[in-house]
Coordinates of C-alpha atoms and ligand atoms in Angstrom, one line a residue:
M1 CA 57.9 7.8 -32.7
R2 CA 56.0 5.1 -35.2
V3 CA 58.4 4.8 -38.4
G4 CA 57.8 2.6 -41.6
F5 CA 61.3 1.2 -43.4
V6 CA 61.1 -0.2 -46.6
G7 CA 64.8 -2.0 -47.6
L8 CA 66.2 -4.2 -45.4
G9 CA 69.7 -4.9 -47.1
N10 CA 72.9 -4.4 -46.1
M11 CA 72.2 -0.4 -44.7
G12 CA 68.1 -0.7 -44.5
F13 CA 69.1 -3.6 -41.8
P14 CA 71.6 -2.3 -39.4
M15 CA 69.2 0.8 -39.8
A16 CA 66.1 -0.6 -38.8
R17 CA 67.7 -2.1 -36.4
R18 CA 69.3 1.0 -34.5
L19 CA 65.4 2.6 -34.5
I20 CA 64.5 -0.3 -33.0
E21 CA 67.2 -0.3 -30.4
Q22 CA 65.8 3.4 -29.9
N23 CA 62.4 2.2 -28.9
H24 CA 61.2 3.5 -32.2
D25 CA 58.0 1.3 -33.6
V26 CA 58.9 0.0 -36.4
V27 CA 56.7 -1.2 -39.7
A28 CA 59.2 -2.8 -41.9
F29 CA 59.3 -4.4 -45.4
D30 CA 61.3 -6.2 -47.8
T31 CA 60.6 -8.1 -51.1
R32 CA 63.1 -10.6 -49.7
E33 CA 61.0 -12.9 -47.0
E34 CA 64.4 -13.0 -44.8
A35 CA 65.3 -9.5 -44.8
L36 CA 61.7 -9.2 -43.2
E37 CA 62.2 -11.9 -41.0
R38 CA 65.8 -10.7 -39.5
V39 CA 63.9 -7.5 -38.0
V40 CA 60.9 -9.2 -37.2
A41 CA 62.6 -10.9 -34.9
L42 CA 64.3 -7.8 -33.1
G43 CA 60.5 -6.7 -32.6
A44 CA 59.4 -5.2 -36.0
R45 CA 55.9 -5.7 -37.3
P46 CA 55.9 -7.3 -40.4
A47 CA 54.0 -5.4 -43.5
S48 CA 53.4 -7.1 -46.8
S49 CA 53.8 -3.9 -49.2
P50 CA 55.1 -0.4 -49.3
K51 CA 51.6 1.0 -49.1
D52 CA 50.5 -1.5 -46.2
V53 CA 54.0 0.3 -44.5
A54 CA 52.4 3.9 -45.7
D55 CA 49.1 2.9 -44.4
R56 CA 50.5 2.2 -41.0
A57 CA 53.1 4.9 -40.5
E58 CA 53.1 9.0 -40.7
T59 CA 56.9 8.7 -41.4
V60 CA 58.2 6.1 -44.1
L61 CA 62.0 5.5 -44.8
A62 CA 63.2 3.3 -47.4
S63 CA 66.9 2.1 -48.2
L64 CA 66.8 0.8 -52.1
P65 CA 69.1 -0.6 -54.6
T66 CA 68.3 1.4 -57.6
P67 CA 66.5 4.3 -58.6
A68 CA 64.1 2.2 -60.4
A69 CA 63.5 0.5 -57.2
S70 CA 62.9 3.7 -55.1
L71 CA 60.8 4.7 -57.9
E72 CA 58.5 2.0 -57.6
V73 CA 58.3 2.0 -53.7
A74 CA 57.4 5.5 -53.9
T75 CA 54.8 6.0 -56.8
G76 CA 53.8 2.3 -57.7
A77 CA 50.7 0.3 -57.5
A78 CA 51.2 -0.8 -54.7
G79 CA 54.2 2.3 -53.5
V80 CA 53.9 4.3 -50.9
I81 CA 51.8 7.0 -52.2
A82 CA 48.7 4.6 -52.4
G83 CA 49.1 4.6 -48.3
A84 CA 46.4 6.3 -45.8
R85 CA 48.5 7.1 -43.3
I86 CA 52.1 8.5 -44.8
E87 CA 52.9 12.0 -44.9
R88 CA 56.2 12.0 -45.5
Y89 CA 59.0 9.7 -47.7
V90 CA 62.6 9.8 -46.6
D91 CA 64.5 8.1 -48.9
L92 CA 67.8 7.4 -47.9
S93 CA 68.8 5.3 -51.1
T94 CA 71.4 7.1 -53.5
I95 CA 69.0 7.5 -56.4
G96 CA 70.4 11.2 -58.4
S97 CA 68.5 13.9 -58.6
R98 CA 67.0 13.3 -61.8
T99 CA 64.7 10.6 -59.7
A100 CA 64.4 12.6 -56.4
G101 CA 62.9 15.2 -58.6
Q102 CA 60.1 13.0 -60.3
I103 CA 59.7 11.2 -56.8
H104 CA 59.0 14.5 -55.4
D105 CA 56.1 15.9 -57.9
R106 CA 54.5 12.4 -58.1
L107 CA 54.3 12.3 -53.9
A108 CA 53.4 16.1 -54.1
Q109 CA 50.3 15.2 -56.1
R110 CA 48.9 13.4 -53.1
D111 CA 50.2 15.9 -50.5
I112 CA 52.7 13.4 -49.3
V113 CA 56.2 15.7 -48.6
A114 CA 59.6 13.9 -49.8
I115 CA 62.5 14.4 -48.2
D116 CA 65.8 13.1 -49.7
S117 CA 68.2 11.3 -47.4
P118 CA 71.2 9.6 -48.9
V119 CA 73.8 8.3 -46.5
S120 CA 77.3 7.9 -46.1
G121 CA 79.8 6.0 -43.7
G122 CA 78.5 2.6 -45.1
V123 CA 77.4 -0.6 -43.0
G124 CA 79.6 0.1 -40.5
G125 CA 78.5 3.5 -40.1
A126 CA 75.0 2.2 -40.5
E127 CA 75.9 -0.9 -37.3
K128 CA 77.2 2.3 -35.2
G129 CA 74.5 5.0 -36.0
A130 CA 77.3 7.1 -36.9
L131 CA 76.2 8.2 -40.8
A132 CA 76.1 11.2 -42.3
I133 CA 72.9 11.9 -43.8
M134 CA 72.4 14.7 -46.4
V135 CA 69.0 15.8 -46.2
S136 CA 66.8 18.1 -49.0
G137 CA 62.9 19.1 -49.2
P138 CA 61.2 21.6 -46.5
R139 CA 62.2 22.0 -43.5
A140 CA 59.4 20.7 -41.6
G141 CA 59.0 17.8 -42.9
F142 CA 62.9 17.2 -42.2
E143 CA 62.3 18.4 -38.5
A144 CA 59.4 15.8 -38.2
A145 CA 61.9 13.3 -39.6
R146 CA 65.1 14.0 -37.4
P147 CA 64.1 11.8 -34.3
A148 CA 64.5 9.1 -36.8
L149 CA 67.3 9.8 -38.5
E150 CA 69.1 10.7 -35.5
A151 CA 68.7 7.3 -34.6
I152 CA 70.8 6.2 -37.5
G153 CA 73.5 9.5 -37.7
R154 CA 73.7 12.9 -38.0
P155 CA 71.6 14.7 -40.2
F156 CA 73.0 17.5 -42.4
Y157 CA 70.4 19.7 -43.8
V158 CA 71.8 20.8 -47.5
G159 CA 68.5 22.7 -48.7
A160 CA 65.2 23.0 -49.8
K161 CA 65.7 22.1 -53.2
P162 CA 64.4 18.5 -54.5
G163 CA 67.1 16.2 -55.0
L164 CA 70.2 18.6 -53.9
A165 CA 71.0 16.1 -51.0
Q166 CA 71.7 13.5 -54.1
T167 CA 74.1 15.8 -55.7
M168 CA 76.0 16.1 -52.8
K169 CA 75.7 12.1 -52.2
L170 CA 77.3 12.1 -55.6
A171 CA 79.6 14.0 -55.1
N172 CA 80.9 12.6 -52.0
N173 CA 81.1 8.6 -53.8
V174 CA 82.7 10.2 -56.7
L175 CA 85.8 10.9 -54.2
A176 CA 85.1 7.5 -52.7
A177 CA 85.3 6.0 -56.1
N178 CA 88.7 7.5 -56.8
V179 CA 90.6 7.1 -53.7
L180 CA 90.0 3.6 -53.4
A181 CA 90.2 2.8 -57.3
A182 CA 94.1 5.2 -56.7
T183 CA 94.9 3.5 -53.5
A184 CA 94.6 -0.1 -55.0
E185 CA 96.5 1.1 -58.2
V186 CA 99.2 2.7 -56.0
V187 CA 99.5 -0.3 -53.2
V188 CA 100.0 -2.9 -56.2
M189 CA 102.5 -0.9 -57.4
G190 CA 104.3 -0.7 -54.2
V191 CA 103.8 -4.4 -53.7
K192 CA 105.4 -5.2 -56.9
A193 CA 108.4 -3.0 -56.4
G194 CA 108.8 -4.8 -53.1
L195 CA 107.3 -2.8 -50.4
D196 CA 104.9 -4.7 -47.7
P197 CA 101.2 -3.6 -48.2
A198 CA 100.7 -3.3 -44.4
V199 CA 103.6 -1.2 -44.0
M200 CA 102.1 1.3 -47.0
I201 CA 99.0 1.8 -45.6
E202 CA 100.5 2.5 -41.6
V203 CA 102.7 5.0 -43.7
L204 CA 100.0 6.2 -46.1
N205 CA 98.1 6.9 -42.8
A206 CA 100.4 8.8 -41.3
G207 CA 101.1 10.8 -44.1
S208 CA 99.6 13.1 -46.7
G209 CA 98.4 10.4 -48.7
A210 CA 95.8 9.4 -46.2
T211 CA 92.2 8.2 -47.8
S212 CA 89.1 6.9 -46.7
A213 CA 90.5 3.6 -48.2
S214 CA 93.5 3.4 -46.5
R215 CA 91.8 4.6 -43.5
D216 CA 89.0 2.0 -43.5
K217 CA 89.0 -0.3 -46.8
F218 CA 92.2 -1.7 -47.0
P219 CA 92.3 -2.7 -43.3
R220 CA 89.1 -4.0 -43.1
A221 CA 88.6 -6.1 -46.4
I222 CA 91.8 -5.6 -48.3
L223 CA 94.5 -6.6 -46.4
P224 CA 93.1 -9.3 -44.6
G225 CA 92.0 -10.7 -47.7
T226 CA 87.8 -10.9 -46.8
F227 CA 86.4 -8.3 -49.3
D228 CA 83.3 -7.9 -47.4
Y229 CA 83.0 -4.4 -46.8
G230 CA 79.5 -4.6 -48.0
F231 CA 79.1 -2.1 -51.0
A232 CA 78.5 -3.9 -54.0
T233 CA 80.6 -3.4 -57.3
G234 CA 77.4 -2.7 -59.0
L235 CA 76.1 -0.1 -56.9
M236 CA 79.6 1.6 -56.7
V237 CA 79.2 1.6 -61.0
K238 CA 75.4 3.4 -60.5
D239 CA 76.6 6.2 -58.4
V240 CA 79.5 6.8 -60.9
R241 CA 77.1 6.7 -63.3
L242 CA 74.7 8.9 -61.7
Y243 CA 77.0 11.6 -60.9
L244 CA 78.2 11.9 -64.5
E245 CA 74.9 12.4 -65.3
E246 CA 74.7 15.5 -63.3
A247 CA 77.6 16.6 -64.2
E248 CA 77.0 16.5 -68.2
A249 CA 73.8 18.1 -67.4
L250 CA 75.5 21.1 -65.8
G251 CA 77.9 21.2 -68.4
V252 CA 81.3 20.7 -66.0
P253 CA 84.4 19.4 -66.6
T254 CA 84.0 15.3 -66.1
D255 CA 87.5 14.5 -67.1
V256 CA 88.6 12.5 -63.8
A257 CA 84.9 11.2 -63.4
T258 CA 85.0 9.8 -67.1
T259 CA 88.1 8.1 -66.5
I260 CA 86.8 6.4 -63.0
R261 CA 84.1 5.6 -64.7
R262 CA 85.4 3.3 -66.9
L263 CA 87.7 1.6 -64.7
W264 CA 84.7 1.0 -62.5
E265 CA 82.8 -0.6 -65.4
R266 CA 85.3 -2.8 -66.3
V267 CA 85.7 -4.3 -62.6
A268 CA 81.7 -4.6 -62.8
D269 CA 82.7 -6.8 -65.9
D270 CA 85.6 -8.5 -64.6
Q271 CA 84.4 -9.5 -60.9
G272 CA 80.1 -9.2 -61.2
P273 CA 78.3 -6.3 -59.9
D274 CA 77.0 -8.2 -57.1
S275 CA 81.2 -8.1 -56.3
D276 CA 82.2 -6.4 -52.8
F277 CA 83.7 -2.9 -54.7
T278 CA 87.2 -3.8 -52.7
T279 CA 87.5 -6.3 -55.1
V280 CA 88.6 -3.4 -57.5
I281 CA 91.9 -4.3 -56.4
K282 CA 92.1 -8.0 -58.3
P283 CA 92.2 -7.0 -61.9
L284 CA 94.9 -4.9 -60.6
E285 CA 97.4 -7.8 -58.7
R286 CA 96.3 -9.7 -62.3
A287 CA 97.8 -7.2 -64.5
A288 CA 100.3 -6.8 -62.3
G289 CA 101.3 -10.2 -61.3
V290 CA 101.1 -9.8 -57.1
T291 CA 99.0 -10.2 -54.6
V292 CA 98.2 -7.7 -52.2
G293 CA 96.4 -9.8 -48.9
P294 CA 96.7 -13.4 -47.7
S295 CA 97.3 -15.8 -51.2
P296 CA 94.3 -18.6 -51.3
A297 CA 97.0 -21.0 -51.5
Q298 CA 98.6 -19.9 -47.9
P299 CA 95.3 -18.8 -46.1
G300 CA 96.4 -16.6 -42.6
H301 CA 99.5 -15.6 -44.5
L302 CA 99.1 -12.3 -45.0
L303 CA 101.7 -10.6 -47.1
H304 CA 101.8 -12.8 -49.6
R305 CA 103.7 -11.6 -52.5
G306 CA 103.5 -13.6 -55.6
G307 CA 105.2 -13.8 -59.2
Ligands
NAD401 P1 71.0 -3.9 -50.8 O1 70.5 -4.5 -52.1 O2 72.1 -4.7 -49.7 O3 69.6 -3.5 -49.9 C1 68.5 -3.5 -50.9 C2 67.4 -4.0 -50.3 O4 66.4 -3.5 -50.8 C3 67.3 -5.8 -50.3 O5 67.2 -6.0 -48.9 C4 66.0 -5.7 -51.7 O6 65.6 -7.1 -51.0 C5 65.6 -4.5 -51.2 N1 64.6 -4.3 -52.2 C6 64.8 -4.1 -53.7 N2 63.8 -3.8 -54.2 C7 63.0 -3.5 -53.1 C8 61.4 -3.1 -53.2 N3 60.6 -2.9 -54.5 N4 60.3 -3.5 -52.3 C9 60.9 -3.4 -51.0 N5 62.3 -3.9 -50.9 C10 63.2 -3.6 -52.0 O7 71.6 -2.5 -51.0 P2 72.4 -1.6 -49.8 O8 73.9 -1.5 -50.2 O9 71.8 -1.4 -48.7 O10 72.1 -0.2 -50.5 C11 71.1 0.5 -50.3 C12 71.1 2.5 -51.3 O11 71.8 2.8 -50.2 C13 71.5 2.1 -52.2 O12 71.2 3.3 -53.2 C14 72.9 2.1 -51.5 O13 73.8 3.2 -53.0 C15 72.9 3.2 -50.9 N6 74.6 3.2 -49.6 C16 74.6 2.2 -49.2 C17 75.8 2.0 -48.6 C18 76.7 0.9 -48.6 O14 77.9 0.8 -47.9 N7 76.4 -0.3 -48.9 C19 76.6 3.1 -48.1 C20 76.1 4.4 -48.3 C21 74.3 4.3 -49.2

């Protein structure tokens, strides 16, 4: 099918590539010229704005970094809302249910269906077409977009209410934020006590302490010291804040999420918002006086323990 795609970053690029590989006809746009060129080289047609994409495709997907960027792309002056051909806008970004509701209401005035479709599974999942895709919105709109969604992962329809899929995604991400921070904290503690971090991760993965962090993030980006998992610390802070905004509005307990927000805000201050979120371990290493991954002084030396 003809698919528009706006936002070709860490997640958007591999998703657009999957669509092209599955023989969808992709019309793409990104504000960064080099991001657009990369997908055009794979066979996508370039567009000059989100409106231009929406002038040329019935179904437009977007993967954008902030709620403000999603609002702009959906409803701004050169947004998809002004497109002539668009029938449905599928937002794959994590933007929270409040912004999803705003986008839904504004697009509804132009008879454009908003489908809320945040994803989970990281860059690795996007590259393999193995994302978990949480979907809310009218079922008919979802069914129309389904061939595109199935090219990038497995859709889970969670309900018709606008923003419901965002709530599901934020619940998922706050848990992921917790287990990454908690796994980093216990591994630093173990290394300080004399345990080998690689052995710790192996044991955790065979035992009841296994998490998405011990299974995936530690072996891929922390133990080798590459810190290149592909998710920015600033995005993690955004997601935890969006979760808390929703939880507080609902009046439910937030003790754990409140603590985890403070922790991730400190990581963003310390490492910068553009740092990879696996650098969460660095302030902990510094405070403990140990190094879990390879020491910069001894590249290739995997299990260095500092003073
Ligand atoms: P990213 O910053 O790597 O990519 C965003 C892209 O959007 C960039 O290429 C940027 O140039 C482009 N962009 C920004 N404003 C734009 C605009 N107005 N018009 C057109 N293009 C614009 O971010 P990402 O890591 O790919 O994440 C995208 C979304 O997916 C975020 O909401 C994030 O929370 C979510 N997400 C990310 C991951 C991950 O592992 N990276 C996993 C699940 C969900």
